[in-house]
PDB file of C-alpha atoms in Angstrom:
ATOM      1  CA  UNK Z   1     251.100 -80.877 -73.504  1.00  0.00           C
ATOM      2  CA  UNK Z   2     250.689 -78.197 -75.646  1.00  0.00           C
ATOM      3  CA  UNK Z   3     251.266 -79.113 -79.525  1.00  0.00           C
ATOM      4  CA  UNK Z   4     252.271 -76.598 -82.477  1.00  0.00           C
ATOM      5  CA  UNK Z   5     254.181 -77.362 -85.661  1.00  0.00           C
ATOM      6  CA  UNK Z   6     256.593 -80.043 -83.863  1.00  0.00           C
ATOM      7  CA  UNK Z   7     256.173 -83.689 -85.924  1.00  0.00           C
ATOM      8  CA  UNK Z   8     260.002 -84.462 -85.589  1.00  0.00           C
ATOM      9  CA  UNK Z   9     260.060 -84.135 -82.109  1.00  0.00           C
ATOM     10  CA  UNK Z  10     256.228 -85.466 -80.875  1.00  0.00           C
ATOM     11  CA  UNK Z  11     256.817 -88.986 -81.425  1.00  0.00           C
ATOM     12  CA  UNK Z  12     260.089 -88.906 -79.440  1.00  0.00           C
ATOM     13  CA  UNK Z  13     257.697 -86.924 -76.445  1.00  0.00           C
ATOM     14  CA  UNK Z  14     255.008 -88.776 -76.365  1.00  0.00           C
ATOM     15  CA  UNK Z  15     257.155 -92.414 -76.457  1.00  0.00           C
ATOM     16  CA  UNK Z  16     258.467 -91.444 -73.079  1.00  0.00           C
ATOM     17  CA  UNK Z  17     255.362 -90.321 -71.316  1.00  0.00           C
ATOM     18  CA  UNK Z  18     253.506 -93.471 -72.869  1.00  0.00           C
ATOM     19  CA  UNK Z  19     255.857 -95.848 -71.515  1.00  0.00           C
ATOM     20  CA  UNK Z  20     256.483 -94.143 -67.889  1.00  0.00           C
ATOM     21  CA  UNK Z  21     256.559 -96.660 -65.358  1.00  0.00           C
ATOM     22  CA  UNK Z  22     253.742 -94.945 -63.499  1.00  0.00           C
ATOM     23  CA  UNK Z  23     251.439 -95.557 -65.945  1.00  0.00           C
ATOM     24  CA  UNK Z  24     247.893 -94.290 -64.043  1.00  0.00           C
ATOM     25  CA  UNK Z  25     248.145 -91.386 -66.948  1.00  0.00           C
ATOM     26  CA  UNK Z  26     245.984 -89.062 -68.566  1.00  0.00           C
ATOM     27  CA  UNK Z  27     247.651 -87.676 -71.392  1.00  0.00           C
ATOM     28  CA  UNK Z  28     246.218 -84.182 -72.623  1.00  0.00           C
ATOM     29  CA  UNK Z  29     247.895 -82.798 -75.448  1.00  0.00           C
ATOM     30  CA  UNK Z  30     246.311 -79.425 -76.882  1.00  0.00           C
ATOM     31  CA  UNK Z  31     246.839 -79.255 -80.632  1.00  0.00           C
ATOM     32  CA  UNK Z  32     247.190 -75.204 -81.306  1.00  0.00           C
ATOM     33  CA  UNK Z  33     246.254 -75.191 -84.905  1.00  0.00           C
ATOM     34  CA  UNK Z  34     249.150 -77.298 -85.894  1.00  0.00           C
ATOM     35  CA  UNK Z  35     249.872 -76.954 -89.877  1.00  0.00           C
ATOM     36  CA  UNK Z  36     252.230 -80.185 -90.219  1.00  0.00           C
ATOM     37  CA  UNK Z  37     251.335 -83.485 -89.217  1.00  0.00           C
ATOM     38  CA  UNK Z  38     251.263 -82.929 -85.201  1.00  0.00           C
ATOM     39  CA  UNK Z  39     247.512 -83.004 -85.150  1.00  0.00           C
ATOM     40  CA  UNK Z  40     247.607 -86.212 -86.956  1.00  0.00           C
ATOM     41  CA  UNK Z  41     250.357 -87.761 -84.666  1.00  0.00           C
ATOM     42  CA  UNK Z  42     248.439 -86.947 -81.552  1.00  0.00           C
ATOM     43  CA  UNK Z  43     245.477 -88.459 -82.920  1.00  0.00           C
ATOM     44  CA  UNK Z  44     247.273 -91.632 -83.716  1.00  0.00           C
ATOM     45  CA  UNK Z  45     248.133 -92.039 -80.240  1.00  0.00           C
ATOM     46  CA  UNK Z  46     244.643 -91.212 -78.975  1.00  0.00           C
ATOM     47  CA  UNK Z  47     243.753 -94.221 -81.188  1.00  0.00           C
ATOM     48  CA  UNK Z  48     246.387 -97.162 -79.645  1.00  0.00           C
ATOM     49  CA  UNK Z  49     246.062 -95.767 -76.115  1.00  0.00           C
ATOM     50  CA  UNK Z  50     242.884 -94.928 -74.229  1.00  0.00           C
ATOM     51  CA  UNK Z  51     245.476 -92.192 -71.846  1.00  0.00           C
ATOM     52  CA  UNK Z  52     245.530 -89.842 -74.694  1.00  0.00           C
ATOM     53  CA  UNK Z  53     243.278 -87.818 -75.154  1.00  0.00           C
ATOM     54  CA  UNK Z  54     243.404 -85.035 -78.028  1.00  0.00           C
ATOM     55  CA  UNK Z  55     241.853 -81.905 -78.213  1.00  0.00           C
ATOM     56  CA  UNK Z  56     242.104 -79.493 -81.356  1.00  0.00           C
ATOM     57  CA  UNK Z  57     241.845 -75.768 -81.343  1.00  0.00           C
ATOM     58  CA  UNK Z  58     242.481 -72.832 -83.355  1.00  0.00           C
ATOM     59  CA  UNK Z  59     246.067 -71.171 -82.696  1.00  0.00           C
ATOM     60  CA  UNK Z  60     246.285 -69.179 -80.001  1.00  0.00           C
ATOM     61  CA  UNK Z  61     249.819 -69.218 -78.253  1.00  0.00           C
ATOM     62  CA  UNK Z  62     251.433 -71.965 -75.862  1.00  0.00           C
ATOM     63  CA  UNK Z  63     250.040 -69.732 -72.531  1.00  0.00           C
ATOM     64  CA  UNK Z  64     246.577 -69.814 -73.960  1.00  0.00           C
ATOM     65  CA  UNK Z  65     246.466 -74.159 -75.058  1.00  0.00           C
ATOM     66  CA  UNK Z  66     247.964 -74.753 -71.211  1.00  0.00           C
ATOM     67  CA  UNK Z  67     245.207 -72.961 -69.936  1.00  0.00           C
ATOM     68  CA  UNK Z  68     242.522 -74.931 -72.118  1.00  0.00           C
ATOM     69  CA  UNK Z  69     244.202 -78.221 -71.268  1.00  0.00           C
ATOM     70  CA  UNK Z  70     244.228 -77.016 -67.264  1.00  0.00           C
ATOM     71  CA  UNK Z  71     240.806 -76.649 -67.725  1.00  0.00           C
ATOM     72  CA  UNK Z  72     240.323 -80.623 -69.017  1.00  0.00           C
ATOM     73  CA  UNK Z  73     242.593 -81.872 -66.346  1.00  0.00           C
ATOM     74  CA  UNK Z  74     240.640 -84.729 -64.412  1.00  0.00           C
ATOM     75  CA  UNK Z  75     243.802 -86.236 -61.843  1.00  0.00           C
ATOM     76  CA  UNK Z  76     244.664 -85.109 -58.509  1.00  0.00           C
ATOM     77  CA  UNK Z  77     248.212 -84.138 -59.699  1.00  0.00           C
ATOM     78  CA  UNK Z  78     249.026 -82.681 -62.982  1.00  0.00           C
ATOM     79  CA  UNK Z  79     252.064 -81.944 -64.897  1.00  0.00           C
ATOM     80  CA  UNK Z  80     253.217 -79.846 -67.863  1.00  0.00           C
ATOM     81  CA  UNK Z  81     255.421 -81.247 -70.787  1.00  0.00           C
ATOM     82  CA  UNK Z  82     256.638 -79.270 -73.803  1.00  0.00           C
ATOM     83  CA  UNK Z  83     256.227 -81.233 -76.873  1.00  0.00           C
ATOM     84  CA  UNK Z  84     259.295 -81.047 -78.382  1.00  0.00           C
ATOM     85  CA  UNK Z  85     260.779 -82.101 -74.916  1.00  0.00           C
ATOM     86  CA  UNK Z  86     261.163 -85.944 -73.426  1.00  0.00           C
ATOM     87  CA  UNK Z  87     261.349 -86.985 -70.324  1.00  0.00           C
ATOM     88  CA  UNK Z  88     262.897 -90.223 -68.545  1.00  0.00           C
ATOM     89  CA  UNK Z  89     260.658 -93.579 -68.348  1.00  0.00           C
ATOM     90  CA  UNK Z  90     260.503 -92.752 -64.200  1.00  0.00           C
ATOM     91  CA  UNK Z  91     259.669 -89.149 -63.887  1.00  0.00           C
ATOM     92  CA  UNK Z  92     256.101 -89.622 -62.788  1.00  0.00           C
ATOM     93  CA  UNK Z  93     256.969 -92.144 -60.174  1.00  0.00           C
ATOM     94  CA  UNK Z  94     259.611 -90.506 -58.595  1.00  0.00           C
ATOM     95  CA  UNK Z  95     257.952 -87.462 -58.381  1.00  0.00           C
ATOM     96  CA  UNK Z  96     255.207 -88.794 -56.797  1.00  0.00           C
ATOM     97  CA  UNK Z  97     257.564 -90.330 -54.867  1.00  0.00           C
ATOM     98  CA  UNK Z  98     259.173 -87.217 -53.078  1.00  0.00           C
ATOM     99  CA  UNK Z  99     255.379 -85.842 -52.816  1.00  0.00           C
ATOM    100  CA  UNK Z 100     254.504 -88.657 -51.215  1.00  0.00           C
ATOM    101  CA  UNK Z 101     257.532 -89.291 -48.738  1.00  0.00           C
ATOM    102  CA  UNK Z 102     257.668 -84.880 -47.774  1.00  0.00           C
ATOM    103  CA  UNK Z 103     254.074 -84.295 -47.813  1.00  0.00           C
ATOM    104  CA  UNK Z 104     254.339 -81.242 -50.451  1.00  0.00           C
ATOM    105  CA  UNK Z 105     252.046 -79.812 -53.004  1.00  0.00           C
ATOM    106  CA  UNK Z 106     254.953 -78.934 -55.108  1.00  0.00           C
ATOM    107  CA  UNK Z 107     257.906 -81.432 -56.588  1.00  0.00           C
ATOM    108  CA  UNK Z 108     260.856 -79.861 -59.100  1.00  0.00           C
ATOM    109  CA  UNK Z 109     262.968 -82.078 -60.761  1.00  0.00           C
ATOM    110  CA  UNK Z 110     266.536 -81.397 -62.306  1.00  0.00           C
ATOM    111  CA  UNK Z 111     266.962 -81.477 -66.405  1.00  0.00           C
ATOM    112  CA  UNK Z 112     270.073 -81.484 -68.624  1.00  0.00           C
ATOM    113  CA  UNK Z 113     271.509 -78.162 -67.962  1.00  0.00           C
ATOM    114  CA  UNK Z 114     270.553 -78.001 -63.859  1.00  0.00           C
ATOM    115  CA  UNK Z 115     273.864 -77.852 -61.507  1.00  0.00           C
ATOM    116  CA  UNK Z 116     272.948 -80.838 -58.975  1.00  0.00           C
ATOM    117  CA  UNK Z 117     273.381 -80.692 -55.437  1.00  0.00           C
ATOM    118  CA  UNK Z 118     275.124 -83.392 -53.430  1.00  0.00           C
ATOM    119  CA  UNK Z 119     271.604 -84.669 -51.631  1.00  0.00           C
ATOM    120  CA  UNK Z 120     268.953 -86.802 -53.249  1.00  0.00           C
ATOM    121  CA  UNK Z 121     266.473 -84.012 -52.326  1.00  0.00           C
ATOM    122  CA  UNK Z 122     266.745 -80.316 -51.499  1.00  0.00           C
ATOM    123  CA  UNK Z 123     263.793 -79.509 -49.632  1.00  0.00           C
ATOM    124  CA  UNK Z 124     262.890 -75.944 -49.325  1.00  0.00           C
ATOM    125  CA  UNK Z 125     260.733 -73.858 -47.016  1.00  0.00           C
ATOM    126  CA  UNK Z 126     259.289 -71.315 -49.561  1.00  0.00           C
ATOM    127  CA  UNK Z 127     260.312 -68.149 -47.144  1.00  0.00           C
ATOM    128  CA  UNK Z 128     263.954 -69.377 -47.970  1.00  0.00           C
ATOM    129  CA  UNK Z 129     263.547 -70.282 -51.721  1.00  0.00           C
ATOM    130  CA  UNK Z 130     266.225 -69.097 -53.881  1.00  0.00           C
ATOM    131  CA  UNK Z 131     265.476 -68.417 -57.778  1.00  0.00           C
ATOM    132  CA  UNK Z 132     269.066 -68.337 -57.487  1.00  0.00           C
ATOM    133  CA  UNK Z 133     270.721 -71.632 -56.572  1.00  0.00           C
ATOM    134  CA  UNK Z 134     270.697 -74.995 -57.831  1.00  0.00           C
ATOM    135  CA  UNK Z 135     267.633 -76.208 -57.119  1.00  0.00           C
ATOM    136  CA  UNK Z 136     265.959 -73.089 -58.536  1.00  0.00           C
ATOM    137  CA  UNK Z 137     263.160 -73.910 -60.984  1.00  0.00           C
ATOM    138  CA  UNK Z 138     261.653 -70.815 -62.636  1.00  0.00           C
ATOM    139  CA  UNK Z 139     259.836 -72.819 -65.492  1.00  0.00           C
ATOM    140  CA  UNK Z 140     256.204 -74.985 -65.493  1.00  0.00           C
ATOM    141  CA  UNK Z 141     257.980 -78.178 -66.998  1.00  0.00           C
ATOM    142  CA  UNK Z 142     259.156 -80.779 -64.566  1.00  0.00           C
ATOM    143  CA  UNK Z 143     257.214 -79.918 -62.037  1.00  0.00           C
ATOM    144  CA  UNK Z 144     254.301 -81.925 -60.283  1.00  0.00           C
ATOM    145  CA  UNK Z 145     251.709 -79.938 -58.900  1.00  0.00           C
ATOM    146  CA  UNK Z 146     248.695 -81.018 -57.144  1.00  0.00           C
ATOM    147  CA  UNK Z 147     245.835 -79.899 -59.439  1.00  0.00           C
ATOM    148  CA  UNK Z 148     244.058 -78.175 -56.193  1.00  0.00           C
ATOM    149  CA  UNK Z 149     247.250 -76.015 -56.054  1.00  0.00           C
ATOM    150  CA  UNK Z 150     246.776 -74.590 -59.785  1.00  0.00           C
ATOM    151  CA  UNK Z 151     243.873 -75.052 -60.470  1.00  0.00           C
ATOM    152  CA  UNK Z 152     242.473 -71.291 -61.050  1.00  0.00           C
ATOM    153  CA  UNK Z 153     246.090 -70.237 -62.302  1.00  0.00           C
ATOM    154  CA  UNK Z 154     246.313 -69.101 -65.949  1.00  0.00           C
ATOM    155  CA  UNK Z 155     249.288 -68.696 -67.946  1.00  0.00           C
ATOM    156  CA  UNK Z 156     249.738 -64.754 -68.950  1.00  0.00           C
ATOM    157  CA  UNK Z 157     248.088 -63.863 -71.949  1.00  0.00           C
ATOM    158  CA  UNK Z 158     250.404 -60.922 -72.584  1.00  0.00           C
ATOM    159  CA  UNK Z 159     253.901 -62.891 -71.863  1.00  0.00           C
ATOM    160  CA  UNK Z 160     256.077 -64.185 -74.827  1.00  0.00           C
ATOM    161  CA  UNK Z 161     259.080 -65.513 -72.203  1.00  0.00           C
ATOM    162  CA  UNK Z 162     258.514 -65.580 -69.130  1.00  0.00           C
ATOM    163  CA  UNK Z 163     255.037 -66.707 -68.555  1.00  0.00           C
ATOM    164  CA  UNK Z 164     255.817 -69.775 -67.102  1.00  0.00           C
ATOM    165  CA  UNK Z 165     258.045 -68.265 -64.803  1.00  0.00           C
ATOM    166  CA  UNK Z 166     255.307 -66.006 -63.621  1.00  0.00           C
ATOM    167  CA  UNK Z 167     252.917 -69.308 -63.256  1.00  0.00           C
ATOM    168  CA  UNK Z 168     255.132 -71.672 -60.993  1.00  0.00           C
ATOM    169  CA  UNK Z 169     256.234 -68.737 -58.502  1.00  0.00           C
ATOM    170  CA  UNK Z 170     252.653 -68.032 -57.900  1.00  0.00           C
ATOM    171  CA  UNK Z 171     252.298 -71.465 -57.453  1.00  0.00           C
ATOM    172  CA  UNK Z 172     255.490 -71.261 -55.177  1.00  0.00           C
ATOM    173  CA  UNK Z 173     253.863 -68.612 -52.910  1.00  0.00           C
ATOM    174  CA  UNK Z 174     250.872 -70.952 -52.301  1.00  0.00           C
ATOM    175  CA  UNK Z 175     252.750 -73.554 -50.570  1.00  0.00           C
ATOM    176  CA  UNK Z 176     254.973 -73.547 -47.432  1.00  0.00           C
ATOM    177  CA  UNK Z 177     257.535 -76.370 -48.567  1.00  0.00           C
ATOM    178  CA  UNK Z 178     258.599 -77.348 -51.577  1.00  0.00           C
ATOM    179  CA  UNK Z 179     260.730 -80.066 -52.708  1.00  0.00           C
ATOM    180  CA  UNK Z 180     263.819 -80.494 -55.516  1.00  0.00           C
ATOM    181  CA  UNK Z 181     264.213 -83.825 -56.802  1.00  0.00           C
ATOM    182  CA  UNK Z 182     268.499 -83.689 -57.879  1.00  0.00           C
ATOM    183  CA  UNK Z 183     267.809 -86.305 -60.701  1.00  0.00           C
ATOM    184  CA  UNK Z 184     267.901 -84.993 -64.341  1.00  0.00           C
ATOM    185  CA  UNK Z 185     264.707 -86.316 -65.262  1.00  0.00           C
ATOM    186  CA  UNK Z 186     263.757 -83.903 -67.366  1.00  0.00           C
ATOM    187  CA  UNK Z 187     265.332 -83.436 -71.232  1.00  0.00           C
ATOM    188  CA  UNK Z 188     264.460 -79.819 -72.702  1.00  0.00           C
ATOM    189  CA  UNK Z 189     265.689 -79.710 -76.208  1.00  0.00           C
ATOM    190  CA  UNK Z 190     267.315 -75.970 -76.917  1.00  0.00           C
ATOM    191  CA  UNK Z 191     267.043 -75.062 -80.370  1.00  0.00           C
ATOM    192  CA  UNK Z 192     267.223 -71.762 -82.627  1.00  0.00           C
ATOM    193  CA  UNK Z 193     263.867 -71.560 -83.390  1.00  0.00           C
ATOM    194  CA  UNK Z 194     262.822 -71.965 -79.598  1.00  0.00           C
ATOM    195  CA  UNK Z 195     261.312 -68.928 -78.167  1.00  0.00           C
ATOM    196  CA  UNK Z 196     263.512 -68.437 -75.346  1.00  0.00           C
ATOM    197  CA  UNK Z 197     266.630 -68.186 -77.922  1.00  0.00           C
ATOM    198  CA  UNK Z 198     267.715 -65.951 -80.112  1.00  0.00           C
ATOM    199  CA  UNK Z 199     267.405 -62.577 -81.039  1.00  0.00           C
ATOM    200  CA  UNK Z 200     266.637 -59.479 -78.019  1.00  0.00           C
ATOM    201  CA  UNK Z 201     263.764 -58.225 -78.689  1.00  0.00           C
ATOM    202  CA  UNK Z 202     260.311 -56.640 -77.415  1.00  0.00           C
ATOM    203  CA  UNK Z 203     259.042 -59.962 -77.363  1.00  0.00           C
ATOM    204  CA  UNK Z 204     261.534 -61.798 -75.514  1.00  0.00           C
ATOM    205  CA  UNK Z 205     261.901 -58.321 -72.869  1.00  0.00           C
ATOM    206  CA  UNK Z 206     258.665 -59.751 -71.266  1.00  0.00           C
ATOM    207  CA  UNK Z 207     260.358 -62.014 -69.189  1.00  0.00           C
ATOM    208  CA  UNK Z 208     261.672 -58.482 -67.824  1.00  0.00           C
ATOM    209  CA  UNK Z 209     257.850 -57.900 -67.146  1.00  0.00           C
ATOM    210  CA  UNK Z 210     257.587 -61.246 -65.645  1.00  0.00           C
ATOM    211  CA  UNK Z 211     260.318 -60.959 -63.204  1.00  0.00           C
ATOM    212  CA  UNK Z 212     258.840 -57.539 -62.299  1.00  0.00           C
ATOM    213  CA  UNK Z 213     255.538 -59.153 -61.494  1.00  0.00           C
ATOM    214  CA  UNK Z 214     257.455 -61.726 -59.154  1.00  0.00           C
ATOM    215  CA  UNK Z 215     259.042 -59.568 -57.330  1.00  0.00           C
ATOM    216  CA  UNK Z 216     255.855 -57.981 -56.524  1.00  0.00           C
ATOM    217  CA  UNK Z 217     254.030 -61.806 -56.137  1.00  0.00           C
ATOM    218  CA  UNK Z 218     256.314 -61.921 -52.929  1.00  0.00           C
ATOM    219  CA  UNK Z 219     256.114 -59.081 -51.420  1.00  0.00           C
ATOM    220  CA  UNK Z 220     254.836 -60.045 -48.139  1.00  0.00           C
ATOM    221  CA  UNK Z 221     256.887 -63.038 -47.549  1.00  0.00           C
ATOM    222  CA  UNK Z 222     260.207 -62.879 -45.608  1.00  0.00           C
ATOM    223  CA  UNK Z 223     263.173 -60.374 -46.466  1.00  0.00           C
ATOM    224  CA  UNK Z 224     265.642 -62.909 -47.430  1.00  0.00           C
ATOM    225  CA  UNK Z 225     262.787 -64.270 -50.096  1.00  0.00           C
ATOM    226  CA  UNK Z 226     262.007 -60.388 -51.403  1.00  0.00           C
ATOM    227  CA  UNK Z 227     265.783 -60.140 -51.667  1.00  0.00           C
ATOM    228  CA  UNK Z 228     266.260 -63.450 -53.894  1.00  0.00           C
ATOM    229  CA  UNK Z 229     263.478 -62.150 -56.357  1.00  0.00           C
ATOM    230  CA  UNK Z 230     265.221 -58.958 -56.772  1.00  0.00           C
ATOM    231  CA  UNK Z 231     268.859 -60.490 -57.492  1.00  0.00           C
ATOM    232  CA  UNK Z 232     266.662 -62.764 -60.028  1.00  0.00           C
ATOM    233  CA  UNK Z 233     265.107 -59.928 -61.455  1.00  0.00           C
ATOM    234  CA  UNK Z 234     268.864 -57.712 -61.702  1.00  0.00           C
ATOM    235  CA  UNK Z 235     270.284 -60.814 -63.321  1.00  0.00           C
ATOM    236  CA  UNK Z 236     267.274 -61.469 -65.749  1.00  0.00           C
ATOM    237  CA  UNK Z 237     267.689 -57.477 -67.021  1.00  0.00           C
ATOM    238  CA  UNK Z 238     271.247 -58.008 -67.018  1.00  0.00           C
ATOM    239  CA  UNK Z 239     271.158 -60.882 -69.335  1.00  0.00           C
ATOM    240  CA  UNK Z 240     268.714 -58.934 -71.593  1.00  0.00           C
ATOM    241  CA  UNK Z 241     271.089 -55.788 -71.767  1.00  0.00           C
ATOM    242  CA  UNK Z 242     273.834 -58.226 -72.477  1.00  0.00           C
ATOM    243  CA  UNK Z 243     272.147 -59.223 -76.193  1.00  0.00           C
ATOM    244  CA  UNK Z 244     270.241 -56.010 -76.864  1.00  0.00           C
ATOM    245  CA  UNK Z 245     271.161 -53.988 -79.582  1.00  0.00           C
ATOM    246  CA  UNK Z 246     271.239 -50.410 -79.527  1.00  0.00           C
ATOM    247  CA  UNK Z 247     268.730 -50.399 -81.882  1.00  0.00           C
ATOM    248  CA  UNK Z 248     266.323 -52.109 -79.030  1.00  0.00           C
ATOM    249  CA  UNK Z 249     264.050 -49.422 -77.323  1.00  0.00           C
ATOM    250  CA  UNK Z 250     266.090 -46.901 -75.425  1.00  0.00           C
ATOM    251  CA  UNK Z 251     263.946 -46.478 -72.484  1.00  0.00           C
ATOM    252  CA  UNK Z 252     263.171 -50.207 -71.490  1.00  0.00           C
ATOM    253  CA  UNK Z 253     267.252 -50.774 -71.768  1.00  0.00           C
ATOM    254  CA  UNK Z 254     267.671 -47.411 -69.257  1.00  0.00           C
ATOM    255  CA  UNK Z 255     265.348 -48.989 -66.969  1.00  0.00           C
ATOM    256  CA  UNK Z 256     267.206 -52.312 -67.197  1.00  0.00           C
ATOM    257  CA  UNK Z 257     270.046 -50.978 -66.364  1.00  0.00           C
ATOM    258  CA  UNK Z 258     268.886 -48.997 -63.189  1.00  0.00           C
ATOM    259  CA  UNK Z 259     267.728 -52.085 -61.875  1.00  0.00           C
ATOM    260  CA  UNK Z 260     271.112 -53.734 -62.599  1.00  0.00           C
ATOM    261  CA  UNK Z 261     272.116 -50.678 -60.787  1.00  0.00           C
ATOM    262  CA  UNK Z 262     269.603 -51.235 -57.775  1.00  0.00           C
ATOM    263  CA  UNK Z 263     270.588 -54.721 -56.565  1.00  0.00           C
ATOM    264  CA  UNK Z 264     274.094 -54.919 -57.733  1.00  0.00           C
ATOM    265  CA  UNK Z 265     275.035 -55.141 -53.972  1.00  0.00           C
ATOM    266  CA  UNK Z 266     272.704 -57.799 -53.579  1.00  0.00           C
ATOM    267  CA  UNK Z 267     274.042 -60.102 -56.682  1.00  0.00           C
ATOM    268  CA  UNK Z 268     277.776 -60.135 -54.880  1.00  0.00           C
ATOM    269  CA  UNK Z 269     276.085 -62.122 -51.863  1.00  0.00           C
ATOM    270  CA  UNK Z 270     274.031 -63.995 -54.328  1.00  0.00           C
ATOM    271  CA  UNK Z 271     275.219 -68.504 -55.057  1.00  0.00           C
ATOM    272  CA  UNK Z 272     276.008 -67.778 -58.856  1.00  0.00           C
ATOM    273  CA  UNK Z 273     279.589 -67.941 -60.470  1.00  0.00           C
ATOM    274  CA  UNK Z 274     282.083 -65.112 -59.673  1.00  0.00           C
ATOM    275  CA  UNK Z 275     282.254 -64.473 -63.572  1.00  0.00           C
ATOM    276  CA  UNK Z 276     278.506 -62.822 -63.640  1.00  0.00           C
ATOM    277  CA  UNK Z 277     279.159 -61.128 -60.464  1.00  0.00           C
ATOM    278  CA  UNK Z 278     282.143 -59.027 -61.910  1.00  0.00           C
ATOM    279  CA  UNK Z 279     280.332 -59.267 -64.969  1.00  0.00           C
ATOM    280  CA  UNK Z 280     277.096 -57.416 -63.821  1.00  0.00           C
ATOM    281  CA  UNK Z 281     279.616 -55.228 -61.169  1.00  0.00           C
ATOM    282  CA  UNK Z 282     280.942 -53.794 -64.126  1.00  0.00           C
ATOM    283  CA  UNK Z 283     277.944 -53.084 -65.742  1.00  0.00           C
ATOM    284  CA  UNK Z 284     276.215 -51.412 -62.899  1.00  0.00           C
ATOM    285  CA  UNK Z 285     279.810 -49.100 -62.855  1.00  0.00           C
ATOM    286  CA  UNK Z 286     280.305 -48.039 -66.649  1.00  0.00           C
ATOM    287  CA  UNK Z 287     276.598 -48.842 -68.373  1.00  0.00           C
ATOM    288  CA  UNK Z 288     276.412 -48.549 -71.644  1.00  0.00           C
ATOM    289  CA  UNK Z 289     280.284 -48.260 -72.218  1.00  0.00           C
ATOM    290  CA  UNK Z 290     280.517 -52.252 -70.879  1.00  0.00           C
ATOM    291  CA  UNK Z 291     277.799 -53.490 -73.039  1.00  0.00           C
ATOM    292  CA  UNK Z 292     279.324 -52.042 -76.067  1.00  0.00           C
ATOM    293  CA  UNK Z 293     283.143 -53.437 -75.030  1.00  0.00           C
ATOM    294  CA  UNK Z 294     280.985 -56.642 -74.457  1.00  0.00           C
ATOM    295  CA  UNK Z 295     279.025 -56.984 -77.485  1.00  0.00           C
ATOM    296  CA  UNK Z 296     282.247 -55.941 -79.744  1.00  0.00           C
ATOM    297  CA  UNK Z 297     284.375 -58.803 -77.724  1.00  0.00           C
ATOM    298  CA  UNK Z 298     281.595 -61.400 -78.617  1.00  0.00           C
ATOM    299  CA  UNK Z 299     281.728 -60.520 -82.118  1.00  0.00           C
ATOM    300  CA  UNK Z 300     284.937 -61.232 -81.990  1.00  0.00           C
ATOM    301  CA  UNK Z 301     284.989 -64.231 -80.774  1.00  0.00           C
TER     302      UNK Z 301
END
């Protein structure tokens, strides 16, 4: 868990991983130079519960503190938690659970804002994964990964959004199957201050980067898995074009925009909701000229 500046969430975090009813725990939370009370609250649970443990380091970024606690991981499974998320009392153990019962390396789990399919379980060959359906999972959180499976992985460095996007697709492309758990199990709090919200900028156009490097982590799997990547990748520069100003760098928005352009074709086959489709159709068609009708309309209201 990966701590920075978050005392009025941290209590609520930590209270549901304490009191999981798998309770074989180690808690690692990575203070990142914290200047409220965080480090203080993590040390107060390192004192009433032998699980925690605490570790305090100069800040550095979230990428950066996950790597440093992946190094101090000791279990055979691990699991990442953002600090200002929560989590229900029976994650772990169901989890651990589906591991157990499909023999994977690799569990996802649903959280508040997942579509849920009809089935308990989706379980996925990793040749037909989909970054597009339901049971997509392009984020670390709410996954359970056996440590052996991650264990040399790092977080990107040089990613603001998107890094941990980058991380569990690589971790995707080491296994064969992988299983969905359709349970929302998982509670990620949205908030303005988040990173992945607000403003389009060069910060947030790294998950643009990201999805680039994705496409290219699966290039030698099967066609119908290269093709899912780049309708993920289309749809990830669409959404960025959709909130970028014109004052946002000219050439990163052109080459957007030709992507949008590239796999339009694809994103009309793709499982999302007919609204993006014609959405993203009519970008790829009139460019610029349907951003700026877009943006205007939004204003608007």
């Amino acid at each position: 868990i990966p701590v920075y500046n978050v005392q009025e969430y941290l209590d609520r975090c930590l209270e549901s991983l304490i009191h999981q009813t798998y309770d074989n725990l180690e808690i690692v939370l990575v203070d990142d130079g914290s200047t409220d009370n965080s480090g203080q609250i993590c040390d107060n649970y390192a004192d009433k519960d032998d699980r925690v443990v605490v570790y305090h380091i100069d800040n550095s970024g979230v990428s950066n503190a996950r790597n440093f606690a992946l190094k101090q991981v000791s279990g055979d499974l691990c699991m990442f938690v953002d600090s200002d998320d929560y989590v229900e009392l029976n994650l772990v153990q169901e989890l651990i659970s589906a591991m157990d019962q499909f023999g994977v390396d690799l569990v996802t789990c649903a959280d508040d804002q997942s579509k849920l399919s009809d089935t308990e379980y989706d379980v996925i060959k990793v040749d037909e994964y989909d970054f597009n359906a339901n049971y997509q999972h392009p984020i670390s959180w709410g996954v359970l990964y056996k440590t052996a499976l991650i264990r040399d992985l790092k977080f990107a460095l040089d990613l603001y959004v998107g890094e941990d996007s980058l991380f569990i697709a690589q971790a995707i492309n080491r296994c064969d199957t992988v299983v969905h758990v359709n349970k929302r199990l998982y509670h990620h709090v949205l908030y303005d201050e988040s990173l992945s919200q607000g403003t389009y900028d060069d910060r947030k156009y790294t998950e643009v980067i990201a999805w680039q490097r994705i496409v290219k982590e699966f290039t030698n799997r099967s066609s119908e898995m290269q093709k899912n990547c780049q309708i993920a990748f289309a749809r990830r520069c669409y959404s960025g074009l959709i909130k970028a100003t014109k004052q946002f760098d000219v050439q990163k928005r052109k080459f957007m925009l030709k992507n949008v352009r590239t796999h339009w074709k694809q994103v009309i086959s793709a499982r999302i909701v007919w609204k993006e489709k014609v959405s993203l159709t009519l970008m790829a068609m009139f460019g610029q000229i349907y951003i700026d009708l877009f943006q205007t309309a939004k204003r608007r209201g």
